[in-house]
Structures are given as structure tokens and as C-alpha cells.
mmCIF file of C-alpha atoms in Angstrom:
data_model
loop_
_atom_site.group_PDB
_atom_site.id
_atom_site.type_symbol
_atom_site.label_atom_id
_atom_site.label_comp_id
_atom_site.label_asym_id
_atom_site.label_seq_id
_atom_site.Cartn_x
_atom_site.Cartn_y
_atom_site.Cartn_z
ATOM 1 C CA MET A 1 122.272 -8.687 310.483
ATOM 2 C CA THR A 2 121.975 -9.169 306.722
ATOM 3 C CA ARG A 3 122.398 -6.211 304.391
ATOM 4 C CA ILE A 4 119.576 -6.142 301.844
ATOM 5 C CA ALA A 5 120.291 -2.882 300.037
ATOM 6 C CA GLN A 6 122.621 0.060 300.470
ATOM 7 C CA LEU A 7 123.085 3.616 299.266
ATOM 8 C CA ASP A 8 126.687 4.787 299.254
ATOM 9 C CA ASP A 9 127.948 8.258 300.165
ATOM 10 C CA LYS A 10 124.697 9.477 301.691
ATOM 11 C CA GLY A 11 125.032 11.450 304.910
ATOM 12 C CA ALA A 12 121.290 11.652 305.510
ATOM 13 C CA VAL A 13 118.386 11.368 307.906
ATOM 14 C CA VAL A 14 115.873 8.643 307.004
ATOM 15 C CA ALA A 15 112.122 8.023 307.291
ATOM 16 C CA TRP A 16 110.341 4.871 306.093
ATOM 17 C CA SER A 17 107.057 5.272 304.273
ATOM 18 C CA PRO A 18 104.234 4.617 306.740
ATOM 19 C CA LEU A 19 102.118 3.194 303.900
ATOM 20 C CA GLY A 20 101.768 -0.399 302.811
ATOM 21 C CA GLY A 21 101.299 -1.868 299.355
ATOM 22 C CA GLU A 22 103.438 -0.496 296.550
ATOM 23 C CA HIS A 23 104.937 2.180 298.832
ATOM 24 C CA ALA A 24 105.988 -0.126 301.688
ATOM 25 C CA ASP A 25 109.636 -0.139 300.597
ATOM 26 C CA VAL A 26 109.946 3.608 300.004
ATOM 27 C CA ILE A 27 112.209 5.742 302.172
ATOM 28 C CA ALA A 28 112.743 9.474 302.346
ATOM 29 C CA LEU A 29 116.298 10.780 302.677
ATOM 30 C CA GLY A 30 117.122 14.298 303.789
ATOM 31 C CA SER A 31 120.756 15.269 303.219
ATOM 32 C CA LYS A 32 122.560 15.921 306.472
ATOM 33 C CA GLU A 33 126.093 16.480 305.232
ATOM 34 C CA LYS A 34 127.381 18.323 302.221
ATOM 35 C CA GLY A 35 129.125 15.239 300.844
ATOM 36 C CA GLY A 36 127.104 13.140 298.427
ATOM 37 C CA ILE A 37 123.687 14.668 297.864
ATOM 38 C CA GLY A 38 123.890 18.288 299.019
ATOM 39 C CA PHE A 39 123.996 20.857 296.224
ATOM 40 C CA ASP A 40 126.280 23.393 297.914
ATOM 41 C CA ASP A 41 127.857 24.187 301.266
ATOM 42 C CA TYR A 42 124.525 25.168 302.824
ATOM 43 C CA GLY A 43 121.757 23.488 300.838
ATOM 44 C CA GLY A 44 120.554 19.948 300.800
ATOM 45 C CA GLU A 45 118.178 17.616 299.042
ATOM 46 C CA LEU A 46 115.060 15.591 299.822
ATOM 47 C CA GLN A 47 114.988 12.268 297.969
ATOM 48 C CA LEU A 48 112.517 9.379 297.780
ATOM 49 C CA TYR A 49 113.933 5.912 297.043
ATOM 50 C CA ASP A 50 112.204 2.584 296.432
ATOM 51 C CA PHE A 51 114.256 -0.280 297.865
ATOM 52 C CA ASN A 52 111.982 -2.989 296.381
ATOM 53 C CA ILE A 53 112.720 -5.277 299.335
ATOM 54 C CA ALA A 54 109.326 -7.024 299.442
ATOM 55 C CA ASN A 55 109.585 -8.268 295.845
ATOM 56 C CA PRO A 56 111.550 -11.557 296.011
ATOM 57 C CA HIS A 57 112.060 -11.625 292.219
ATOM 58 C CA GLY A 58 112.952 -7.999 291.578
ATOM 59 C CA SER A 59 116.188 -6.108 291.828
ATOM 60 C CA HIS A 60 117.155 -4.895 295.278
ATOM 61 C CA GLU A 61 119.014 -1.923 293.843
ATOM 62 C CA PRO A 62 117.544 1.291 295.284
ATOM 63 C CA ARG A 63 115.662 3.302 292.650
ATOM 64 C CA LEU A 64 115.359 7.097 292.916
ATOM 65 C CA LEU A 65 111.673 8.052 292.620
ATOM 66 C CA GLY A 66 111.942 11.818 293.031
ATOM 67 C CA SER A 67 113.959 14.598 294.622
ATOM 68 C CA ILE A 68 114.044 18.298 295.288
ATOM 69 C CA ALA A 69 116.815 20.668 296.334
ATOM 70 C CA THR A 70 116.375 22.427 299.683
ATOM 71 C CA ALA A 71 117.736 25.745 300.917
ATOM 72 C CA THR A 72 119.311 24.149 303.991
ATOM 73 C CA ARG A 73 120.347 20.704 305.177
ATOM 74 C CA PHE A 74 118.282 18.341 307.304
ATOM 75 C CA GLY A 75 118.683 17.643 311.018
ATOM 76 C CA SER A 76 115.724 15.231 311.154
ATOM 77 C CA ILE A 77 112.820 13.906 309.098
ATOM 78 C CA ALA A 78 109.398 12.353 309.811
ATOM 79 C CA TRP A 79 106.585 10.899 307.664
ATOM 80 C CA THR A 80 102.900 10.546 308.600
ATOM 81 C CA PRO A 81 100.499 8.450 306.497
ATOM 82 C CA GLY A 82 97.806 11.017 305.770
ATOM 83 C CA ASN A 83 94.414 9.584 304.845
ATOM 84 C CA ALA A 84 95.372 6.891 302.310
ATOM 85 C CA HIS A 85 95.416 4.119 304.923
ATOM 86 C CA LEU A 86 91.835 4.951 306.008
ATOM 87 C CA HIS A 87 90.214 3.846 302.729
ATOM 88 C CA ALA A 88 89.409 0.209 301.950
ATOM 89 C CA ASP A 89 89.355 1.108 298.248
ATOM 90 C CA ALA A 90 92.973 1.896 297.329
ATOM 91 C CA THR A 91 91.843 4.178 294.497
ATOM 92 C CA ALA A 92 89.750 6.384 296.816
ATOM 93 C CA ASP A 93 92.698 8.559 297.760
ATOM 94 C CA ALA A 94 95.606 7.090 295.832
ATOM 95 C CA ASP A 95 97.324 10.471 295.534
ATOM 96 C CA ASP A 96 97.581 10.888 299.312
ATOM 97 C CA LEU A 97 100.965 9.558 300.377
ATOM 98 C CA GLY A 98 100.896 11.477 303.611
ATOM 99 C CA LEU A 99 103.069 14.339 304.725
ATOM 100 C CA LEU A 100 106.843 14.638 305.138
ATOM 101 C CA ALA A 101 108.308 17.024 307.692
ATOM 102 C CA GLY A 102 111.938 18.070 307.580
ATOM 103 C CA GLY A 103 113.651 19.505 310.641
ATOM 104 C CA MET A 104 116.173 21.813 309.044
ATOM 105 C CA LEU A 105 119.536 22.915 310.394
ATOM 106 C CA ASP A 106 118.523 26.578 310.059
ATOM 107 C CA GLY A 107 115.902 26.068 312.826
ATOM 108 C CA THR A 108 112.846 25.749 310.550
ATOM 109 C CA VAL A 109 110.459 22.879 309.798
ATOM 110 C CA SER A 110 109.449 22.351 306.166
ATOM 111 C CA LEU A 111 106.477 20.240 305.011
ATOM 112 C CA TRP A 112 106.161 18.364 301.698
ATOM 113 C CA LYS A 113 103.610 16.094 300.032
ATOM 114 C CA PRO A 114 105.514 12.974 298.898
ATOM 115 C CA SER A 115 103.039 12.523 296.025
ATOM 116 C CA SER A 116 104.240 15.852 294.580
ATOM 117 C CA LEU A 117 107.842 14.641 294.638
ATOM 118 C CA LEU A 118 106.843 11.453 292.810
ATOM 119 C CA ARG A 119 104.858 13.299 290.131
ATOM 120 C CA ASN A 120 107.764 15.648 289.511
ATOM 121 C CA ALA A 121 110.562 13.084 289.506
ATOM 122 C CA ALA A 122 111.991 14.423 286.263
ATOM 123 C CA ALA A 123 111.640 18.082 287.197
ATOM 124 C CA SER A 124 112.897 18.655 290.749
ATOM 125 C CA SER A 125 112.679 22.409 290.220
ATOM 126 C CA ASP A 126 108.915 22.238 289.560
ATOM 127 C CA PRO A 127 107.149 24.566 292.041
ATOM 128 C CA SER A 128 104.461 21.958 292.862
ATOM 129 C CA ALA A 129 107.192 19.846 294.519
ATOM 130 C CA ALA A 130 108.250 22.781 296.707
ATOM 131 C CA PRO A 131 107.445 22.701 300.436
ATOM 132 C CA LEU A 132 103.786 23.236 301.355
ATOM 133 C CA ALA A 133 104.947 25.399 304.234
ATOM 134 C CA THR A 134 108.019 26.349 306.210
ATOM 135 C CA VAL A 135 107.572 27.372 309.835
ATOM 136 C CA THR A 136 109.872 28.519 312.605
ATOM 137 C CA PRO A 137 108.814 26.746 315.826
ATOM 138 C CA GLY A 138 108.706 28.800 318.992
ATOM 139 C CA GLY A 139 109.334 32.051 317.191
ATOM 140 C CA GLY A 140 112.919 31.188 316.382
ATOM 141 C CA ASN A 141 115.314 28.430 317.297
ATOM 142 C CA ALA A 142 118.952 29.386 317.658
ATOM 143 C CA GLY A 143 119.983 25.912 316.537
ATOM 144 C CA GLY A 144 118.832 23.267 314.083
ATOM 145 C CA ILE A 145 115.804 21.008 314.453
ATOM 146 C CA THR A 146 117.324 17.634 315.317
ATOM 147 C CA ALA A 147 114.236 15.696 316.439
ATOM 148 C CA LEU A 148 110.805 15.356 314.786
ATOM 149 C CA LYS A 149 107.948 12.969 315.478
ATOM 150 C CA PHE A 150 104.354 12.899 314.240
ATOM 151 C CA ASN A 151 101.750 11.829 316.801
ATOM 152 C CA PRO A 152 101.050 8.102 316.216
ATOM 153 C CA HIS A 153 97.354 8.389 317.162
ATOM 154 C CA GLU A 154 95.100 8.508 314.117
ATOM 155 C CA LYS A 155 93.016 11.540 315.113
ATOM 156 C CA GLU A 156 96.173 13.562 315.835
ATOM 157 C CA ARG A 157 98.361 12.236 313.001
ATOM 158 C CA TYR A 158 99.221 15.763 311.795
ATOM 159 C CA THR A 159 100.391 16.936 315.234
ATOM 160 C CA LEU A 160 104.158 17.297 315.110
ATOM 161 C CA ALA A 161 106.623 17.494 318.002
ATOM 162 C CA CYS A 162 110.090 18.890 317.425
ATOM 163 C CA GLY A 163 113.266 19.609 319.357
ATOM 164 C CA GLY A 164 116.405 21.481 318.544
ATOM 165 C CA THR A 165 120.058 21.811 319.369
ATOM 166 C CA SER A 166 119.402 24.872 321.495
ATOM 167 C CA GLY A 167 117.237 22.838 323.916
ATOM 168 C CA GLU A 168 113.932 24.366 322.813
#
């Protein structure tokens, strides 16, 4: 296997952008370990990187597009495309980059709009980049959320399955 690009010192969970075009080479990283991108012993960070793999003439150095600190670290991450892929005209819903879900080690699931992270790349503390919602599946999970998956069927693309370390 050939290495195309690499990020060093990132203990993280990863989700590829489900969108094509200019966002085809974008990945989301959720910090899993305190070394590297976590901001303290308990918190973490959600980051979006462009790997620019599809451009044969460009640099293959990963470029940070946006990030936000989180109250806890990630156990898993998933990305669904939203509605952007449904429009033939790319400008019809250009702001819709889908939805990111983070399975957190405190047993919660947090949801973000990737477009908000991109708009606020210079100001990660901007409230519009904060999670849309944070929920506790099943009324409380004794362990972290270590598995997340959005339903792949278009009509159910916002249905999310999750599993945790406590077997729930």
C-alpha cells in the first residue's frame, strides 16, 4: 500500500466526507487520546482536514479547514451527506455538508454541521460551530459510545445506530 498523506501524533477516530467534488478529500478527526490534539485530560477536539488527494498537481500536505474543542474525547465518528448530493445544481444547497455525529467517551452522542466548522475555521470558540445537539442514548450509557453508523438508505440517512462499551 502506498502512503499518500499522513498526519502525525493524532490518536483519533476518522470519517471521510460522503460528498464528492471539492469536499471529496475531506476527513473529520475526533480526538481519541489526550496526546496530540486533545486540549486537556478529559476534553478533545473535532477537526476537518482536506487531504487534496484528487488534485494531481497540488500539495498532498493535509490542510486544517476548521476545528472545535469538545468537552470529552471521541470513541467513534460518522458522517452522513445531508441533502447536498440530491441537487443537480451544486449551488442549490452548497452550505449543506451533511451531519457529523460523534460518539463520545462520556456516553453521549453529539451532532455538528460540518459547514459551521468550515465557516468558523479561525474562531473555534464561535457558538455557531458548537454541537447542534447532545443526546444520551438509552437514558444513560455507563460506558463510552464506541460505534456509530448512519443508515445508508437515502430516505433514512439521518437515522443513527450506536453502541457502547457497556454493551448497550
